[in-house]
Tab-separated table of C-alpha atoms in Angstrom:
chain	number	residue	atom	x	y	z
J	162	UNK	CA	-38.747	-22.671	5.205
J	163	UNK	CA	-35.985	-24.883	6.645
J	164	UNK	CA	-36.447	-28.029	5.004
J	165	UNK	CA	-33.760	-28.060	2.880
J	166	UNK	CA	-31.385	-31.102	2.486
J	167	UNK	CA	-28.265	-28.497	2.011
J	168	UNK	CA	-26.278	-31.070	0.801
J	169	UNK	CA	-23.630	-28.493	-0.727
J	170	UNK	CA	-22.721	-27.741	2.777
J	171	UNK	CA	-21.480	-31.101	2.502
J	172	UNK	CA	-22.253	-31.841	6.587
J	173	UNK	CA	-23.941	-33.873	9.411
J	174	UNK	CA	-25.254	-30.728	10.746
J	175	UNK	CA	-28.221	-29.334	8.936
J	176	UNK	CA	-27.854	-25.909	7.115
J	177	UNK	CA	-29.784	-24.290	8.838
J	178	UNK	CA	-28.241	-25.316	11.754
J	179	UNK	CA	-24.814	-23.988	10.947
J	180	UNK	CA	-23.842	-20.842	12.814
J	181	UNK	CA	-23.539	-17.060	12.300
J	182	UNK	CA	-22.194	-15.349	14.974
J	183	UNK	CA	-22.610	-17.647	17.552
J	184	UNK	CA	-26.121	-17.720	16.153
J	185	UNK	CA	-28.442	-20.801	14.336
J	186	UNK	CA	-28.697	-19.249	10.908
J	187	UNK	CA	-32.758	-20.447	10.861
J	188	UNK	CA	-32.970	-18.066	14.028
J	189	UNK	CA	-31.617	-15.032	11.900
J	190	UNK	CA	-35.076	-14.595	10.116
J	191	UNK	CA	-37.528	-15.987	12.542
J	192	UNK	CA	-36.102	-12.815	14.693
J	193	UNK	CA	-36.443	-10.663	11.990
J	194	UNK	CA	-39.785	-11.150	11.155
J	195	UNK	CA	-40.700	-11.248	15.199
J	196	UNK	CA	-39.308	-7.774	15.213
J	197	UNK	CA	-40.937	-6.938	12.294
J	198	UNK	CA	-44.758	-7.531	13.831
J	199	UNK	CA	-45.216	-10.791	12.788
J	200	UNK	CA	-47.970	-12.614	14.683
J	201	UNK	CA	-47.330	-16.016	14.272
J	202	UNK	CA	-44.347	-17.943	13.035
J	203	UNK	CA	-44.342	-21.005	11.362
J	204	UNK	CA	-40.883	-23.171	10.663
J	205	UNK	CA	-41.268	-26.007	8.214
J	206	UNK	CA	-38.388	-28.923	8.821
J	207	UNK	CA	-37.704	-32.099	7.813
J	208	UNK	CA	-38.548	-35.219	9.465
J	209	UNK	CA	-36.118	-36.247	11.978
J	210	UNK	CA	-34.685	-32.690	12.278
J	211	UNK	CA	-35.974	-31.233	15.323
J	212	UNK	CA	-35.227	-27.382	14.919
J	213	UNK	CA	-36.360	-26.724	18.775
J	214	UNK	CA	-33.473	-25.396	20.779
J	215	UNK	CA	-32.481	-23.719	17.860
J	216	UNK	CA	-35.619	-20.936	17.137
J	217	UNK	CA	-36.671	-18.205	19.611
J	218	UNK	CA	-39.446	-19.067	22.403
J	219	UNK	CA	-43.255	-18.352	20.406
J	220	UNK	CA	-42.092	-20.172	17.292
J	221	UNK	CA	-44.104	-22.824	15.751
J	222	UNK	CA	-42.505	-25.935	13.802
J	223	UNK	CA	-44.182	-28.167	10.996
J	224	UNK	CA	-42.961	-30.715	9.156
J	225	UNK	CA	-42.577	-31.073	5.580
J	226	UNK	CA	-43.326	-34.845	5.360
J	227	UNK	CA	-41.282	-35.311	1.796
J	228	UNK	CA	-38.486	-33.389	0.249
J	229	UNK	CA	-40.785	-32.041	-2.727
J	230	UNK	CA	-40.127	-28.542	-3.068
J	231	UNK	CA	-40.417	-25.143	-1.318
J	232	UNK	CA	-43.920	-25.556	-2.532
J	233	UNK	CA	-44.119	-28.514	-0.509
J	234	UNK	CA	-42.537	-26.779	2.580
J	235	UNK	CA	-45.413	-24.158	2.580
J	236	UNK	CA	-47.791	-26.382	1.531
J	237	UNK	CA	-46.602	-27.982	5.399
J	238	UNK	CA	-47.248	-24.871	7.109
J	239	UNK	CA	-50.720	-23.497	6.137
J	240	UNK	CA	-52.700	-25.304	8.212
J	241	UNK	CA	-50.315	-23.531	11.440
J	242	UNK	CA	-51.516	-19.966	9.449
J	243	UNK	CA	-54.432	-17.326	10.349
J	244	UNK	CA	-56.706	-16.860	7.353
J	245	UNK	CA	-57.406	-13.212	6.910
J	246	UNK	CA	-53.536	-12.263	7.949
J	247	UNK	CA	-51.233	-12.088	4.885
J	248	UNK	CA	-47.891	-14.750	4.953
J	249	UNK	CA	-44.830	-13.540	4.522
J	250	UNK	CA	-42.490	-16.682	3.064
J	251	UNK	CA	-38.875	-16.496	4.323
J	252	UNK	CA	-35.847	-19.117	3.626
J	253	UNK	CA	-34.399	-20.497	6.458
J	254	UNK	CA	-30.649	-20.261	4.411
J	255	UNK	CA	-30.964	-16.512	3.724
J	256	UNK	CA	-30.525	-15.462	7.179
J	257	UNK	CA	-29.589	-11.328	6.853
J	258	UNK	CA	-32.974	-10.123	6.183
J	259	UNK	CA	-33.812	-7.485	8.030
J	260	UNK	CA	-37.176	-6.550	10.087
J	261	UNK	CA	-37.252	-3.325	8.182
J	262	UNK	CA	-37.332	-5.498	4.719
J	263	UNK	CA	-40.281	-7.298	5.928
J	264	UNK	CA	-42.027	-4.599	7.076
J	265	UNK	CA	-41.632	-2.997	3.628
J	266	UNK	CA	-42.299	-5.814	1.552
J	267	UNK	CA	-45.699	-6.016	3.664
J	268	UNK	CA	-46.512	-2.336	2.918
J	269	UNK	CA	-46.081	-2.655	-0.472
J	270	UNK	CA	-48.197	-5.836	-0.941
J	271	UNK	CA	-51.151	-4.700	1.106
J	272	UNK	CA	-50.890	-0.893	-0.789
J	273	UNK	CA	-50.744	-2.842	-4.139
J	274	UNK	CA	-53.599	-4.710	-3.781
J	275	UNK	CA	-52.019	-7.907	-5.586
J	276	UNK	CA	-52.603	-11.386	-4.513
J	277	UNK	CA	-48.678	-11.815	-4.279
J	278	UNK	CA	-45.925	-10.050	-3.610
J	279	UNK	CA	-42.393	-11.045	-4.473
J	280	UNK	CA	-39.215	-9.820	-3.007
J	281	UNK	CA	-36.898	-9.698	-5.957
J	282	UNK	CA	-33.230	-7.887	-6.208
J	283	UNK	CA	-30.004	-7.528	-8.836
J	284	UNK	CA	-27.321	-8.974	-8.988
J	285	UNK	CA	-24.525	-9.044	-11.295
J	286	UNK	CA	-24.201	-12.895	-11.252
J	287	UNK	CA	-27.299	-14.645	-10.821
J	288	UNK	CA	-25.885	-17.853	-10.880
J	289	UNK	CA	-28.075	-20.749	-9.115
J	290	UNK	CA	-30.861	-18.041	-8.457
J	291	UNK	CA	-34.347	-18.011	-10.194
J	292	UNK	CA	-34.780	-15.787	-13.106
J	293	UNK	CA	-38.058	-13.597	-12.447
J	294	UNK	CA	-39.641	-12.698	-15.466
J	295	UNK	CA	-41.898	-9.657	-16.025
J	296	UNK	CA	-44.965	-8.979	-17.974
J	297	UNK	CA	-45.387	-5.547	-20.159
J	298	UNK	CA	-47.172	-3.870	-17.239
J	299	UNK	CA	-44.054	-5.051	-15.016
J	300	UNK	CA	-45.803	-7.032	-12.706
J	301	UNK	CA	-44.452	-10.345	-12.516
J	302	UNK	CA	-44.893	-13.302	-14.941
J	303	UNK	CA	-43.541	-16.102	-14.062
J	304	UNK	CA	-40.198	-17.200	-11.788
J	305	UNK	CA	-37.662	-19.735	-13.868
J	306	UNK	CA	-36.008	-22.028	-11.588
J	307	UNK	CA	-32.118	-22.520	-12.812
J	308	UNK	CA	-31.439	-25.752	-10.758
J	309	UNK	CA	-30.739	-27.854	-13.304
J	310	UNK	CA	-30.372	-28.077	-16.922
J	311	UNK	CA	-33.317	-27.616	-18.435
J	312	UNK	CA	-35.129	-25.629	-16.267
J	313	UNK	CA	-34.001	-22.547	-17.961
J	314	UNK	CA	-33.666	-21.064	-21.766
J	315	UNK	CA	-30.682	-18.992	-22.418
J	316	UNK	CA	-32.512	-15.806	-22.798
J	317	UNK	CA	-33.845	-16.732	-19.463
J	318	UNK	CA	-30.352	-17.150	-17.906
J	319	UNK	CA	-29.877	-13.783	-19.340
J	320	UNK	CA	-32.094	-12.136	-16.580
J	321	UNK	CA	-30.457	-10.130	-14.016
J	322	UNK	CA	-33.193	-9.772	-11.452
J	323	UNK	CA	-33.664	-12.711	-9.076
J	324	UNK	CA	-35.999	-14.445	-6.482
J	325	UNK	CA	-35.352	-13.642	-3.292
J	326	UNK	CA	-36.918	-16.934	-2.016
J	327	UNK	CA	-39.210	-14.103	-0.029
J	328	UNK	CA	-42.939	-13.142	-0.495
J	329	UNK	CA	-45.971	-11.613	0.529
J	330	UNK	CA	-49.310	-14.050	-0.137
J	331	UNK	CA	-52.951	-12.921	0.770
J	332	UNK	CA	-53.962	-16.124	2.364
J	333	UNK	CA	-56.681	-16.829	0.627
J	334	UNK	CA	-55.177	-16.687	-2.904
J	335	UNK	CA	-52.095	-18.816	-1.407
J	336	UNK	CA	-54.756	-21.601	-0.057
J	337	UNK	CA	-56.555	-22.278	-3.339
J	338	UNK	CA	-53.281	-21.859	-5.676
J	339	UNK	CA	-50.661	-23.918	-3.821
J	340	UNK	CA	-52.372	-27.040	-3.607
J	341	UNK	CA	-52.647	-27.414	-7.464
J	342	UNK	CA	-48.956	-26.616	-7.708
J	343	UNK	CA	-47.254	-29.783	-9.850
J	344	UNK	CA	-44.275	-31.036	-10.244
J	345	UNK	CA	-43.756	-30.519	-14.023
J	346	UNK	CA	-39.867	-29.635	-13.649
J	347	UNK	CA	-36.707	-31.112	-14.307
J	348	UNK	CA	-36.584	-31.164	-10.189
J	349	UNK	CA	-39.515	-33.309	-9.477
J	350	UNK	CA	-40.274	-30.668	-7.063
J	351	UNK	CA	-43.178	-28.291	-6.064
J	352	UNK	CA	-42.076	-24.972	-7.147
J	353	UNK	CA	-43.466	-22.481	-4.935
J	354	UNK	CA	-42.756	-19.752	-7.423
J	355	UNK	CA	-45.422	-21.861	-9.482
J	356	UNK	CA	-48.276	-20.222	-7.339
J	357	UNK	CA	-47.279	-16.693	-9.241
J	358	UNK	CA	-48.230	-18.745	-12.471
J	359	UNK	CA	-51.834	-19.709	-11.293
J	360	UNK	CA	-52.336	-16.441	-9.855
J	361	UNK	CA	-51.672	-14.863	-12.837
J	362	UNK	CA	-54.112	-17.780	-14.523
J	363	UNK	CA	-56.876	-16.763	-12.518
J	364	UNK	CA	-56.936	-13.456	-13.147
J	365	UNK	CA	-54.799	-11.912	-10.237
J	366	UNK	CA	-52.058	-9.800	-9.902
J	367	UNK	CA	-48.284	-10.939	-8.462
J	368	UNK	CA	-46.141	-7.152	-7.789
J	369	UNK	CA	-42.328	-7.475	-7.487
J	370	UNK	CA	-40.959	-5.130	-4.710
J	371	UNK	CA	-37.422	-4.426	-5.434
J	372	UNK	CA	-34.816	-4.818	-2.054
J	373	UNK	CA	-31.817	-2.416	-3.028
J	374	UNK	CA	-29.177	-4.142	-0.595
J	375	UNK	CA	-28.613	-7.267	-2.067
J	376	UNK	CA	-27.161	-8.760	1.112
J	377	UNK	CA	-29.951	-8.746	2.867
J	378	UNK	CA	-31.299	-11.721	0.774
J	379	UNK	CA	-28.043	-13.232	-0.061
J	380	UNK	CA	-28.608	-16.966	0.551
J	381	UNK	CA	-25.877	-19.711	1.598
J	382	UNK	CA	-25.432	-22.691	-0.343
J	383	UNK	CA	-22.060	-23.825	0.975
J	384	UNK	CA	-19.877	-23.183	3.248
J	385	UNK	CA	-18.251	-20.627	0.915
J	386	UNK	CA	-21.506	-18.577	1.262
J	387	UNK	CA	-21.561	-19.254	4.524
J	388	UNK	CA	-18.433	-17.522	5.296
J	389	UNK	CA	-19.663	-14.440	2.824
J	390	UNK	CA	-22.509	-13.684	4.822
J	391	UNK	CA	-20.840	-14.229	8.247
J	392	UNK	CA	-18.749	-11.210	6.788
J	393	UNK	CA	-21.425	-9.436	6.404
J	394	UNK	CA	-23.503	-10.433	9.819
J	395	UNK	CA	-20.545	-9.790	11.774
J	396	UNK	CA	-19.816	-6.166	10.146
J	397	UNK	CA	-23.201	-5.000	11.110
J	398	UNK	CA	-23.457	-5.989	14.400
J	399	UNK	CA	-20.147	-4.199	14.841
J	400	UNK	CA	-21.444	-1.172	13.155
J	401	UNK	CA	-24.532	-1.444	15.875
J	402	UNK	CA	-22.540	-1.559	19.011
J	403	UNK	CA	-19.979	1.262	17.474
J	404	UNK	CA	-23.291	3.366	17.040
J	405	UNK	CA	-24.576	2.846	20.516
J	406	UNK	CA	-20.940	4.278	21.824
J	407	UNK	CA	-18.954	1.636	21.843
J	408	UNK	CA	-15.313	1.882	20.790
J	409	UNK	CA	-13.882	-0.978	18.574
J	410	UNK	CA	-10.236	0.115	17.345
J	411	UNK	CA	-10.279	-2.537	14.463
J	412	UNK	CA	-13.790	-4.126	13.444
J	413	UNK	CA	-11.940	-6.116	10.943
J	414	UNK	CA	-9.587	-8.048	13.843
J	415	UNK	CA	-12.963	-8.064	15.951
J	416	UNK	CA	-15.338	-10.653	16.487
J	417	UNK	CA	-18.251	-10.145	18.523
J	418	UNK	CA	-21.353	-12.639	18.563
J	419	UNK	CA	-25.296	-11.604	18.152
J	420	UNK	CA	-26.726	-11.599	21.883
J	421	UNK	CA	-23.744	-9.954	23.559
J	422	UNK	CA	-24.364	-6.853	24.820
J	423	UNK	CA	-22.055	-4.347	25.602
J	424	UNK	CA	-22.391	-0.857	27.815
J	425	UNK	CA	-21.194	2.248	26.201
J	426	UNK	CA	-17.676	3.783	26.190
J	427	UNK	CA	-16.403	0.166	26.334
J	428	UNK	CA	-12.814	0.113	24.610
J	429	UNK	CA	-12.314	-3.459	22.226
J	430	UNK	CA	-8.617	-3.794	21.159
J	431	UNK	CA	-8.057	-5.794	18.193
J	432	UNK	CA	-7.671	-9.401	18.340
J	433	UNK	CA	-10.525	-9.871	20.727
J	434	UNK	CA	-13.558	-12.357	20.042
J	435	UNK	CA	-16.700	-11.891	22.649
J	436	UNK	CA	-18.922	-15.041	22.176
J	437	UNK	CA	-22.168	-16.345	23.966
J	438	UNK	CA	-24.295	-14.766	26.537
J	439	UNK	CA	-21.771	-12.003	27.807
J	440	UNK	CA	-22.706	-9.173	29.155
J	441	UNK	CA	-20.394	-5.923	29.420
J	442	UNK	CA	-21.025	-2.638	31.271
J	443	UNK	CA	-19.700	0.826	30.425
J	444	UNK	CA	-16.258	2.142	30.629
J	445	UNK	CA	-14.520	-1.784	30.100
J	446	UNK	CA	-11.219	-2.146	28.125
J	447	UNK	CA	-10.436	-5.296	26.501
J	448	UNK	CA	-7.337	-6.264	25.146
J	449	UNK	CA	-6.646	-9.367	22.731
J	450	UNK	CA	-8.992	-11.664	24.579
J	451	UNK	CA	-11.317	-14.189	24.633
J	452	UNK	CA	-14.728	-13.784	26.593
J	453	UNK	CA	-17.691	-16.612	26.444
J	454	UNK	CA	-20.417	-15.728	28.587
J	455	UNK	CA	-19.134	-13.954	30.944
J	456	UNK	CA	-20.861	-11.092	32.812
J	457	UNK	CA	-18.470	-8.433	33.210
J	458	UNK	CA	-19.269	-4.891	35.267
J	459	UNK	CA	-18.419	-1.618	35.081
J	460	UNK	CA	-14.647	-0.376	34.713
J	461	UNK	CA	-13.275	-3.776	34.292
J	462	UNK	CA	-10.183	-4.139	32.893
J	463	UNK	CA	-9.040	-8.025	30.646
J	464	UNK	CA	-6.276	-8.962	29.224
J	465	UNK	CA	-3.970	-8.603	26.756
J	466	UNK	CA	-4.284	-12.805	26.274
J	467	UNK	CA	-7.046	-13.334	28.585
J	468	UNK	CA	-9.395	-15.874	28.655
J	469	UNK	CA	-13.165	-15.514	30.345
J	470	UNK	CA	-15.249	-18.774	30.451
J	471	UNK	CA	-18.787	-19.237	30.504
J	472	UNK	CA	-20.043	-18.518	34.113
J	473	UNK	CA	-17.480	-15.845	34.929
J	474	UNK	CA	-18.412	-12.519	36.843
J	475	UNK	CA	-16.426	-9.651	37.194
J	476	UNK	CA	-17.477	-7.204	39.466
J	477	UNK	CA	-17.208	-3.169	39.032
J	478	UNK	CA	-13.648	-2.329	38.863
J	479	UNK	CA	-11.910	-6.020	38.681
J	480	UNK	CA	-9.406	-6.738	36.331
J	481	UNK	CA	-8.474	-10.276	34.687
J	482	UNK	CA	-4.461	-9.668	33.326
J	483	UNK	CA	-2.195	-11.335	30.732
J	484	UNK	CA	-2.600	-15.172	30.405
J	485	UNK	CA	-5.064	-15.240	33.137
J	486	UNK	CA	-8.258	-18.126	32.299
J	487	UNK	CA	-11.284	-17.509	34.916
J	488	UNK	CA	-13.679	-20.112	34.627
J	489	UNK	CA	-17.659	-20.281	36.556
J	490	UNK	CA	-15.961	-17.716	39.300
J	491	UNK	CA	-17.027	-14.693	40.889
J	492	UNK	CA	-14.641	-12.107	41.225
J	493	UNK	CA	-15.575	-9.527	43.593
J	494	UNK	CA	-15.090	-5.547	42.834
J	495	UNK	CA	-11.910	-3.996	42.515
J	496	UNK	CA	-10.253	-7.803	42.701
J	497	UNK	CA	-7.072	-8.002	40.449
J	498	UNK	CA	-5.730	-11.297	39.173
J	499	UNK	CA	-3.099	-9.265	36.975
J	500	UNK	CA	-1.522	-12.564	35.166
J	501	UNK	CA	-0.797	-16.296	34.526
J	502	UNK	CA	-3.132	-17.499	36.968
J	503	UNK	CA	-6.303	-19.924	36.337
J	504	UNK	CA	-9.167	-19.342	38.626
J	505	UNK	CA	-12.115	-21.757	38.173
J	506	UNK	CA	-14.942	-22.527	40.329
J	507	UNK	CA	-14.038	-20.387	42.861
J	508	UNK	CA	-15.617	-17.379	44.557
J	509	UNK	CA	-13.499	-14.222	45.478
J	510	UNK	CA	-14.228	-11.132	47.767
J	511	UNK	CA	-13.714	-7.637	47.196
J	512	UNK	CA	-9.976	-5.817	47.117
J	513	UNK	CA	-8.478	-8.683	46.760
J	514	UNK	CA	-4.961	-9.522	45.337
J	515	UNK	CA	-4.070	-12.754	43.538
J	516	UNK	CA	-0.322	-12.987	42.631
J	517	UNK	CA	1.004	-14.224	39.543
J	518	UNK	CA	0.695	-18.340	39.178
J	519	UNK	CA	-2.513	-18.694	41.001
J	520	UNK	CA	-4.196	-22.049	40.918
J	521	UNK	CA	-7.105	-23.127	41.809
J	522	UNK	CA	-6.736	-26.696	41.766
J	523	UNK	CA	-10.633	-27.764	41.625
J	524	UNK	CA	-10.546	-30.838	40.181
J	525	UNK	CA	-10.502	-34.411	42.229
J	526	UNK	CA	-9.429	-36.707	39.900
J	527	UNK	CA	-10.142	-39.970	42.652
J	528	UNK	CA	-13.738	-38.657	43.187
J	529	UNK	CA	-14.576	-37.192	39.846
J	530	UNK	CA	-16.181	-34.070	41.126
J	531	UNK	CA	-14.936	-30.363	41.104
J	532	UNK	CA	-15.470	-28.345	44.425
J	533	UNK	CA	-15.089	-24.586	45.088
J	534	UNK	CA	-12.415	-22.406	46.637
J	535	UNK	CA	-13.450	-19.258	48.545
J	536	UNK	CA	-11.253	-15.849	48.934
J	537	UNK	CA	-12.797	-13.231	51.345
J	538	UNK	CA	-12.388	-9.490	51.193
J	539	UNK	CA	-8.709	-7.980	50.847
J	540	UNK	CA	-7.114	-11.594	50.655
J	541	UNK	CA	-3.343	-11.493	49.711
J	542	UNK	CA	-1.679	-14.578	47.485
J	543	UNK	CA	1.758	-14.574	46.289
J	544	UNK	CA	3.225	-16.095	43.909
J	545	UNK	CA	3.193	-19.981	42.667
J	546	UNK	CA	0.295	-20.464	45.193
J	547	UNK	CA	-1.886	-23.558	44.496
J	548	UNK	CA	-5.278	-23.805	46.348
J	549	UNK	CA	-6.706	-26.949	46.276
J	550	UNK	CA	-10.364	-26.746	47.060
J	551	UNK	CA	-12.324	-27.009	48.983
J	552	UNK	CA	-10.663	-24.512	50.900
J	553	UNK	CA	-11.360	-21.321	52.377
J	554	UNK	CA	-8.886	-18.456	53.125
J	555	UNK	CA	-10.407	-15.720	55.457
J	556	UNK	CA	-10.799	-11.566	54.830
J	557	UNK	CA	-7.321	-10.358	54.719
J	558	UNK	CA	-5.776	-13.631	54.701
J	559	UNK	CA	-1.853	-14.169	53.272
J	560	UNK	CA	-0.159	-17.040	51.887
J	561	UNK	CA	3.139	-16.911	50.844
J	562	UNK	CA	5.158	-17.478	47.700
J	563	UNK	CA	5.255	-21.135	46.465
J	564	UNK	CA	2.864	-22.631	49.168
J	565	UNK	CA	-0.066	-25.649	47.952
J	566	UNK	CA	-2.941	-24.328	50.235
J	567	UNK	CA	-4.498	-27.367	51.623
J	568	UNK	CA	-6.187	-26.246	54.741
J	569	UNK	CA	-8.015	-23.439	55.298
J	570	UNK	CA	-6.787	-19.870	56.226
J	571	UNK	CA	-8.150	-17.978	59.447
J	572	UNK	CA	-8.894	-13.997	58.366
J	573	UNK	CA	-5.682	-12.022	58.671
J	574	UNK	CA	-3.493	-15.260	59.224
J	575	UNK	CA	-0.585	-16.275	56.667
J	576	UNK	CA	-0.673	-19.595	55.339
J	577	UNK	CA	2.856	-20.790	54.499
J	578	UNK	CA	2.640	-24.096	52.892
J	579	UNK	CA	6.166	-25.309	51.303
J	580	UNK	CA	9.308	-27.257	52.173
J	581	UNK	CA	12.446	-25.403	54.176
J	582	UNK	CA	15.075	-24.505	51.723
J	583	UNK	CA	17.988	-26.587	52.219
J	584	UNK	CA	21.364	-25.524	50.606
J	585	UNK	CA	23.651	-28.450	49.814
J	586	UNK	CA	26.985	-27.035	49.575
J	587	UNK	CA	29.314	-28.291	46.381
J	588	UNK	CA	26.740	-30.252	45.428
J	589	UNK	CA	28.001	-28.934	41.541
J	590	UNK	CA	31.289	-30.059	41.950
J	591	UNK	CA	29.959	-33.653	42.713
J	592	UNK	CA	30.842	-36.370	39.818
């Protein structure tokens, strides 16, 4: 379910749409239940809202056609559903459960035999959460929704254990309850908890399966919750890559986003954030940088203060220094651009040596277009050199300190591109 106004978030952007480690929260679940087995997946928005870019490839969309309840959201979706299969109900705003919570919340539903299966936990403030309420035999009874005043006694409010806005319908009980759902609430709202109540009407039996880690089905409400959970997302994805044998000194000055991968016996200093699709081989140290999408090889060596831009490859052995920005370039193996230089658009050969202050200057301003600059193999620059592309320098081409490259360099040649000093003598004694 993603239909949700989320107007606590207070923003143009839909909730769902808001980000968790570099990540669309709505995507969160929909790839937890995909790993999970699910065969078909089923994301109810609002009108207007298209959800597209945002959810993995295989996912289906519907649309909720009014804003009348979570009832109403799944009410959208059944018709997208496989009769015979049981449907697991996730919330698009409670984005850390896991595949192994679905798969468990499945086993216990089809082993209990009930017609409904609700994902419940404890917390020690149940503020804003529905109360579930349980029968003698401790099945459940009924769900109280605390939304507004009203909806709720005081003994009610009372009630520790919560709806996880998750469950586990056989399909057929779910097709002939929820369409007779009302809206009989202080809300105005289909309550899909509701369907529990004419289950239980007809005879059938609603389980409660207990999830022990309450984050997993913490939801966000505003952007304080938001930043709660990213807390939370971003520790265990840490914890993941530390597993696989990555070393990251200080998790809690670390920020790495779902999707980048990272090879093992990689070294992350603090103060480092690793965004986008980046990809890192083995054996890499990183120091105090930023990296967004970059694909970086083995034994590469960034930073302290470096920045890597989206489209940035670093072959095996390279290394990208202090205050160095590379930007869609290709730096060839063993090619060190040890600091304060800004490489974009450019590609660079193997061995090769780029002093401190290079530029590539990419950008014509007059024809509005950026065009590359290509190094070859073993290429010397010193420092203050400015390349203005397009230009080419040659394998083992030099250029020496303070020159604007212009022109391209033959291999092995030195290009010397700056005015001859001229000394004017007592020019400080001058009035």
């Amino acid at each position: 379910m993603a239909a949700g106004q989320g107007t606590r978030m207070r923003s143009a952007t839909p909730k769902v749409l808001h980000e968790i480690c570099g990540r669309p929260m709505v995507a969160w679940p929909v790839l937890a239940a995909r790993e999970a087995g699910a065969e078909r997946i089923v994301v109810v928005a609002s009108p207007g809202v298209d959800l597209a870019a945002a959810l993995p490839e295989g996912a289906r969309t519907a649309t909720q056609p009014v804003p009348d309840g979570t009832g109403g959201a799944v009410l959208a979706a059944l018709p997208e559903t496989q009769p015979g299969v049981p449907v697991v109900v996730l919330s698009g705003d409670v984005p850390l459960v896991s595949a192994d919570a679905i798969a468990r919340l499945v086993e216990a539903h089809t082993g209990s035999g009930a017609a409904a299966t609700m994902a419940t936990t404890i917390l020690d403030d149940a503020t804003g959460y529905g109360r579930v309420v349980r029968d003698g035999d401790g099945h459940v009874e009924r769900v109280v929704e605390t939304k507004a005043p009203g909806d709720a006694t005081a003994q009610e409010l009372e009630i520790r254990e919560i709806n996880t806005g998750i469950f586990c319908f056989d399909h057929a009980a779910l097709s002939d309850a929820l369409p007779r759902v009302g809206t009989d609430n202080a809300q105005g709202e289909k309550y899909l908890p509701d369907v529990l109540s004419r289950l239980r009407a007809g005879g059938l039996t609603v389980a409660a399966h207990v999830v022990d880690d309450p984050a997993l089905v913490l939801g966000v409400n505003d952007r304080v919750h938001l930043a709660d959970v990213t807390a939370l997302a971003r520790r265990r994805l840490l914890e993941e890559h530390m597993r696989a044998g990555v070393t990251i000194v200080d998790p809690s000055a670390t920020y790495i986003d779902a999707g980048v991968v990272i090879g093992r016996d990689t070294r992350i200093e603090p103060g480092t954030t690793i965004k986008g699709a980046t990809t890192i081989g083995e054996g890499v140290t990183i120091r105090q940088s930023y990296v967004d999408g970059a694909t970086i090889e083995d034994g590469v060596t960034i930073g302290p203060f470096a920045y890597l831009r989206p489209g940035t490859v670093l072959r095996r052995g390279a290394k990208a220094g202090t205050f160095v920005e590379i930007k869609n370039s290709d730096i060839g193996a063993g090619t060190k651009v040890p600091h304060l230089s800004y490489v974009g658009d450019a590609d660079v050969g193997p061995g090769t040596n780029l002093g401190a202050a290079t530029i590539t200057a990419n950008y014509d301003a007059k024809a509005k277009r950026k065009s590359r600059t290509t190094i070859g193999a073993e290429v010397r620059t010193s420092v203050d050199t400015t390349l203005v592309a397009p230009v080419s320098l040659g394998d083992g081409a030099y250029t020496a300190a303070g020159s604007v490259v212009t022109q391209d360099v033959p291999a092995r040649a030195l290009a010397v591109a700056r005015a001859r000093q001229r000394n004017v003598e007592g020019y400080a004694d001058r009035e």
